[in-house]
Amino acid sequence: MLDIASLKELLAKPKRIVITTHHKPDGDAMGSSLGLYNYLIQKGHHAKVITPTDYPHFFDWMPGNEDVIIYTEQTAIATAIIEQAEIIFCLDFNTLNRINEMGEVVRQAGAYKIMIDHHLEPEDFDDWRLWNINACASAQLVFEFIVDVIQEKNLINKNVASCLYTGIMTDSGSFRFPLTTSTVHRIAAQLIDAGAENSRIHQLVYDNSSEDRLRFLGHCLSQKLEVLYDYHTAIINVTQNELDKFGIITGDTEGVVNFALSITGIKLAAFIIERNDKVKLSLRSKGDFPANEICKKYFNGGGHRNAAGGHSNDTLDNVIQQFKTILPEYKKLLIQ
Ligand code: 5GP
Ligand code: MN
């Protein structure tokens, strides 16, 4: 275990640093990672962001993106960099299975491991952590790490600010989810003051769809939405064939589940998607309904109360059926 003084001392001189985040990185994963990256390189560190898998193209504009290594595409180089690292920052995840086969490489690495995260139930693999489940985004915690822990607010430049703003914006659902406190808005204000162009960032992330993606969304809403009014639940399922037909690429399915949740009175929404080797579930809920509990109990997953995910090795039809048979167990919570 490290204490804050030793951590500060460690970061005072240039080090070989790896920053990593969960597989299929989202805006918070990339925003917190590249935010931290742009901060560390100003201090002379040799930092590398290594993602376990690829990520949506609408995050490609982020400063530092050109230096990111994708583990599945450059496995040997990435493994060597992890093995030689002195410090590994683990951002926006807290169990090593969230970084797939990279997990064991990180576990075995001799580096100090620093976890900055806001998910429930962290595994014990780190030497120091900034962990707060009440943070709306890991990017919020990276801001607090730089400003409050290391006390280097002066190093929040335009690049750092743009990345951290992206993480907070995406994980807070554009500043509307319950953890979007006045503190979050004050941090966002400081990021804008530091150079984050908020309107431009919203456009780069949200108004950056292909025609295929929009038509796919239309197909999901008009053909694949099933509303179970008795359970205040809505489901959208998608087959691998449909993904192929619409030429769906990484990131294109992001946000579809939120449309199902936006129906008046709906408390639980599920997006169930058939991927070559498995079926992936994305659940979203309103209020105190524990979407993560369903994912953990039945679908090898977890997450936050209102946003959770999991997977199954069963067929798509069976997973849909299984999901429906679980609902009576939660009926009271769903209809209250
Ligand atoms: P998404 O539905 O966008 O894939 O994930 C929503 C939330 O659930 C994210 O915060 C993510 O960290 C979490 N999550 C998704 N899949 C898994 C999983 O397999 N295991 C765990 N523990 N969390 C997950
Ligand atoms: Mn996050």
PDB file of C-alpha atoms in Angstrom, residues 257-266 269 286:
ATOM      1  CA  VAL A 257     -31.258   1.534 -24.427  1.00  0.00           C
ATOM      2  CA  ASN A 258     -31.939   5.062 -23.186  1.00  0.00           C
ATOM      3  CA  PHE A 259     -34.734   5.491 -25.738  1.00  0.00           C
ATOM      4  CA  ALA A 260     -36.512   2.491 -24.227  1.00  0.00           C
ATOM      5  CA  LEU A 261     -36.139   4.007 -20.773  1.00  0.00           C
ATOM      6  CA  SER A 262     -37.565   7.332 -21.971  1.00  0.00           C
ATOM      7  CA  ILE A 263     -41.110   5.923 -22.343  1.00  0.00           C
ATOM      8  CA  THR A 264     -43.377   7.430 -19.694  1.00  0.00           C
ATOM      9  CA  GLY A 265     -43.651   5.187 -16.657  1.00  0.00           C
ATOM     10  CA  ILE A 266     -40.911   2.767 -17.726  1.00  0.00           C
ATOM     11  CA  ALA A 269     -35.021  -0.954 -19.910  1.00  0.00           C
ATOM     12  CA  LYS A 286     -34.866   4.801 -12.923  1.00  0.00           C
TER      13      LYS A 286
END
